Short mmCIF file of C-alpha atoms in Angstrom, two decimals:
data_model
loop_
_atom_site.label_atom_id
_atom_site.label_comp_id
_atom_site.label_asym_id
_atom_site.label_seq_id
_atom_site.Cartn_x
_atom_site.Cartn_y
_atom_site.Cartn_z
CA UNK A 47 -11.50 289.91 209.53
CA UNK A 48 -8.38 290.91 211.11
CA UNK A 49 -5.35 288.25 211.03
CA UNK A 50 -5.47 286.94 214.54
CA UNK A 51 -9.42 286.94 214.19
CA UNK A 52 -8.79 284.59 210.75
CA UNK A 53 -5.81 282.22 212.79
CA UNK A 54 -7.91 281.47 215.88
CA UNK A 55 -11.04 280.45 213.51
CA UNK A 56 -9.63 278.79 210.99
CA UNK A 57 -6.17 278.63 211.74
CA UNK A 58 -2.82 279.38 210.47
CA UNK A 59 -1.33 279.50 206.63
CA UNK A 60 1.98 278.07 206.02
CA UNK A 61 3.91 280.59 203.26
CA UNK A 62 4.44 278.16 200.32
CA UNK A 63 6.37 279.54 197.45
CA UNK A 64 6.30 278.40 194.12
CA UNK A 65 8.29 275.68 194.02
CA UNK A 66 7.06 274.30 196.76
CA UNK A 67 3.22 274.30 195.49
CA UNK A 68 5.24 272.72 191.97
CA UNK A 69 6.28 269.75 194.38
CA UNK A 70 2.77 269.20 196.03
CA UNK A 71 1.21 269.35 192.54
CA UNK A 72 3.41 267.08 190.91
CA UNK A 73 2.03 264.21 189.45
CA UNK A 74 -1.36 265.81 189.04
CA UNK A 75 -2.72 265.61 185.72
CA UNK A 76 -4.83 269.07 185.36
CA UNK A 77 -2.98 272.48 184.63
CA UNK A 78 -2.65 274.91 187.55
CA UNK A 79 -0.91 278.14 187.54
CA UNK A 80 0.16 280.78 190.44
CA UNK A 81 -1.80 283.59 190.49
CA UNK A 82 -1.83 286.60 193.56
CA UNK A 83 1.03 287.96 194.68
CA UNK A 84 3.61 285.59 194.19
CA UNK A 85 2.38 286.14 189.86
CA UNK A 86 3.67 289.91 190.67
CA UNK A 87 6.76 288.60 192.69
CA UNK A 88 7.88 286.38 189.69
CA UNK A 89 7.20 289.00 186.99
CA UNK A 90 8.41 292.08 188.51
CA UNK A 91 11.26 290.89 190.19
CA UNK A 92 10.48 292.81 193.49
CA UNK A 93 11.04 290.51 196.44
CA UNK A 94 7.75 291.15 198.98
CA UNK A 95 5.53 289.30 201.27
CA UNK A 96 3.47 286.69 201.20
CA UNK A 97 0.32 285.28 204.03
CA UNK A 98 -0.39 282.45 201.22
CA UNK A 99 -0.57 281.34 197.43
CA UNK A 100 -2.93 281.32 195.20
CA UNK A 101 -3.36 278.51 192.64
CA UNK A 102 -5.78 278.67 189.67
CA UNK A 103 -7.34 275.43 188.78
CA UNK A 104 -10.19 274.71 186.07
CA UNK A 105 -13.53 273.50 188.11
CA UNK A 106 -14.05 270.84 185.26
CA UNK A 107 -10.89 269.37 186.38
CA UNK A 108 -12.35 269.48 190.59
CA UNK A 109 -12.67 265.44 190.38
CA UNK A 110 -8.73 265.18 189.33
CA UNK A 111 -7.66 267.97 191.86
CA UNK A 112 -9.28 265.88 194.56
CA UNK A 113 -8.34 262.38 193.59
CA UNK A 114 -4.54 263.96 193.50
CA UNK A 115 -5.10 265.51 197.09
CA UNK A 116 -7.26 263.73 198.66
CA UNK A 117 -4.33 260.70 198.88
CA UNK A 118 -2.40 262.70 201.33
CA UNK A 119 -3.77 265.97 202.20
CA UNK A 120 -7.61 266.96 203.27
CA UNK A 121 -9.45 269.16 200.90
CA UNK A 122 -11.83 271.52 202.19
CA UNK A 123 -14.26 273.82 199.97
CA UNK A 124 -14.18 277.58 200.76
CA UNK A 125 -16.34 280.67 199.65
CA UNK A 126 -18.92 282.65 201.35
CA UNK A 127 -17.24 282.94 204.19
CA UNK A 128 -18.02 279.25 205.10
CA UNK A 129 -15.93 276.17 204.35
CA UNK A 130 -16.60 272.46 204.19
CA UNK A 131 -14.68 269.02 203.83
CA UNK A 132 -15.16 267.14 200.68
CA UNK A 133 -13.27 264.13 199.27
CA UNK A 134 -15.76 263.47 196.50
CA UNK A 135 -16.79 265.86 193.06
CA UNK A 136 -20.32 265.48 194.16
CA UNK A 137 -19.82 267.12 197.56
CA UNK A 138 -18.86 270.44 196.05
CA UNK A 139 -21.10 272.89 197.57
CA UNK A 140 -22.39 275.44 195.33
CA UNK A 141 -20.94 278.41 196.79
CA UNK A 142 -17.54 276.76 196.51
CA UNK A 143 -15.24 279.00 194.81
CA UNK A 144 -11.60 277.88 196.38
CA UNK A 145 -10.17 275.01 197.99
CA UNK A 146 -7.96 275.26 200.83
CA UNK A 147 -5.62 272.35 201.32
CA UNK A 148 -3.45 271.18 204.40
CA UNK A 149 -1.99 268.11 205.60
CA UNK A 150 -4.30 267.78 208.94
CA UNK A 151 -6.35 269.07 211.41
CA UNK A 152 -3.26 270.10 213.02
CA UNK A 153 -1.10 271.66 210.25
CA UNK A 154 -1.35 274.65 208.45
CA UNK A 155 -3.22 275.64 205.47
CA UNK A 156 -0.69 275.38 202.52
CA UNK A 157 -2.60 276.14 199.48
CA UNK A 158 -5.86 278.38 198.15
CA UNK A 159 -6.85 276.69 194.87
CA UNK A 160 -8.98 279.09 192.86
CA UNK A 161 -11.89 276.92 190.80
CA UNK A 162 -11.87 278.97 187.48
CA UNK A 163 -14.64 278.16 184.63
CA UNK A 164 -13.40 277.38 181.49
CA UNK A 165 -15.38 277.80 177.98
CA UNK A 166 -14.19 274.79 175.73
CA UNK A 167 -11.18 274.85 177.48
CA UNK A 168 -10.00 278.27 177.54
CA UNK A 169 -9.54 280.07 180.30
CA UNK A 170 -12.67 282.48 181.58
CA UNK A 171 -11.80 285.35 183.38
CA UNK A 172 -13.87 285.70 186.62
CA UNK A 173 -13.73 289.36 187.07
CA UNK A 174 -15.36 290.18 183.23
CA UNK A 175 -16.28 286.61 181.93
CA UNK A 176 -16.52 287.82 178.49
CA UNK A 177 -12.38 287.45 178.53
CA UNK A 178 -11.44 283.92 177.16
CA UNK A 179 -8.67 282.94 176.43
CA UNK A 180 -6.40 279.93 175.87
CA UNK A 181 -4.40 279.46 178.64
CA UNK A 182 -1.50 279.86 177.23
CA UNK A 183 -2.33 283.45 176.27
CA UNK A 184 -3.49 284.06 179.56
CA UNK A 185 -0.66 283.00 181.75
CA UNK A 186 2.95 282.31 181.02
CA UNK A 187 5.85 279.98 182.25
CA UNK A 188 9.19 280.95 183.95
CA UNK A 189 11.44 277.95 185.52
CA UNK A 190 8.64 275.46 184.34
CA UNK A 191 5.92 277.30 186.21
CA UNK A 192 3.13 278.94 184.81
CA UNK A 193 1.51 282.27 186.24
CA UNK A 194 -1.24 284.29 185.58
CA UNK A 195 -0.25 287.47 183.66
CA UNK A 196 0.35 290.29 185.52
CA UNK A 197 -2.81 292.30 183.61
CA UNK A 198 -5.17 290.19 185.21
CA UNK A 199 -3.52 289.66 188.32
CA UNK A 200 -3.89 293.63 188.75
CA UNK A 201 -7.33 293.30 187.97
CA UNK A 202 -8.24 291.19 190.77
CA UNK A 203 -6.19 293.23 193.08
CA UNK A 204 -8.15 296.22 191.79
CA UNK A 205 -11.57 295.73 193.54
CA UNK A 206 -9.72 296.06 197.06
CA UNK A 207 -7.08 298.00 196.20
CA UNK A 208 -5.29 298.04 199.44
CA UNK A 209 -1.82 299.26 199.85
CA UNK A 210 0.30 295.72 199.03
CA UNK A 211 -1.78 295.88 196.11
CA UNK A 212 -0.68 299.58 195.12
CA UNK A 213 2.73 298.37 195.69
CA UNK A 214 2.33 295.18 193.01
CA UNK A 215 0.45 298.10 190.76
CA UNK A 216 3.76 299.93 191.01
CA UNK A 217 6.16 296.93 190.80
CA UNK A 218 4.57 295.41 187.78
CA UNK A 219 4.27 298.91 186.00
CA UNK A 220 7.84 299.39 184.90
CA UNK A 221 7.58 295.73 183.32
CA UNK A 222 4.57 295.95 181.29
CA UNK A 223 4.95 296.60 177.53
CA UNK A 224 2.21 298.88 175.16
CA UNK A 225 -0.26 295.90 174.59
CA UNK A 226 0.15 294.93 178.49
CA UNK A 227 -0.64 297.81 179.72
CA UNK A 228 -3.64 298.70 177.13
CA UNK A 229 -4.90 295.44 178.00
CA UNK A 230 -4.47 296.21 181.76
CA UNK A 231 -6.63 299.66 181.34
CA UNK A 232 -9.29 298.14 179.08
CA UNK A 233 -9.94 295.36 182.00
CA UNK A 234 -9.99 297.52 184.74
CA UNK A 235 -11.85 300.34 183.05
CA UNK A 236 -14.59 297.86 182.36
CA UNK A 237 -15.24 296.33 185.52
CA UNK A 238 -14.22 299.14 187.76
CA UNK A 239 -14.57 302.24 185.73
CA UNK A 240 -13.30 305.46 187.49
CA UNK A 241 -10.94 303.37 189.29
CA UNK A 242 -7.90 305.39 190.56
CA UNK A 243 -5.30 302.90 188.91
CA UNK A 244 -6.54 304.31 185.44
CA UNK A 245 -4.74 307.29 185.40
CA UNK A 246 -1.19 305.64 187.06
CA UNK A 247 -1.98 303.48 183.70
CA UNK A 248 -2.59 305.87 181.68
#
């Protein structure tokens, strides 16, 4: 769906950046962490842009997330291209896999929360769910933020592969260490194997 399509259907995003989506979670007693393009952006240093952010929340924690937005904001489920208002747990639908958040009717979207499973609370990968981790092995924490790692971040990006995700390939490469970059080839290898980012890896 083209841009334009997306804004007159559902209507517009507002660009949050980090510390913005830090001050609208504050208080909220569940761990979230930045994921998409603005993970890339904070890891590689390379200034680019941005239609929206993407925060990872655990779906175990969906009945703090609401009770935290739900006080000032309107929470509405997303996934398969459909979406849905809910203020309570139980009106999750089962094809949820996001929440969008904005203020209104009339305002903009301002955040995409991403429900993520967790196994005994680590975090589950949702690309190859037989990655868990704690999440403190699979994110990290600059300024007092925490982001997804960049290995994983790739590895969503991977299954579209369009060209702002070629250029996060190429920001994050110079950054990425021996074990980051092993790890980065064993993901994508496994879920998408022949994938053209393998031998840029390589």
């Amino acid at each position: 769906m083209a841009d334009e399509e997306f804004t007159r259907l559902y209507g517009p995003w507002e660009v949050v950046d980090p510390v913005a989506a830090a001050a609208l979670c504050e208080g909220m007693d569940a761990p979230w962490w930045v994921a998409g393009g603005w993970a890339i952006e904070a890891y590689a240093a390379v200034q680019r842009e941005h239609g929206d952010i993407d925060l990872g929340v655990f779906r175990r924690d969906l009945p703090t997330v609401l009770e935290h937005f739900t006080r000032t904001h309107h929470v509405w489920a997303a996934g398969s291209g459909a979406l849905q208002p809910i203020t309570k747990p139980e009106e999750l639908p089962s094809w949820a896999t996001q929440l969008w958040i904005r203020e209104h009717a009339g305002g903009p979207w301002l955040l995409d929360l991403l429900l993520t499973e967790d196994r005994e609370g680590d975090w589950v990968c949702r690309r190859d769910p037989t990655v868990v981790l704690p999440l403190d092995e699979a994110t990290w924490v600059s300024r007092g933020i925490r982001y997804l790692r960049p290995e994983f971040v790739l590895l969503f990006k991977a299954k579209r592969a369009q060209p702002h995700d070629e250029a996060d390939l190429s920001a994050t490469m110079p950054w990425l260490d021996a074990a980051g970059r092993h790890r980065c080839v064993d993901l994508i290898g496994r879920v998408h194997p022949g994938h053209p980012w393998l031998d840029m890896l390589s």
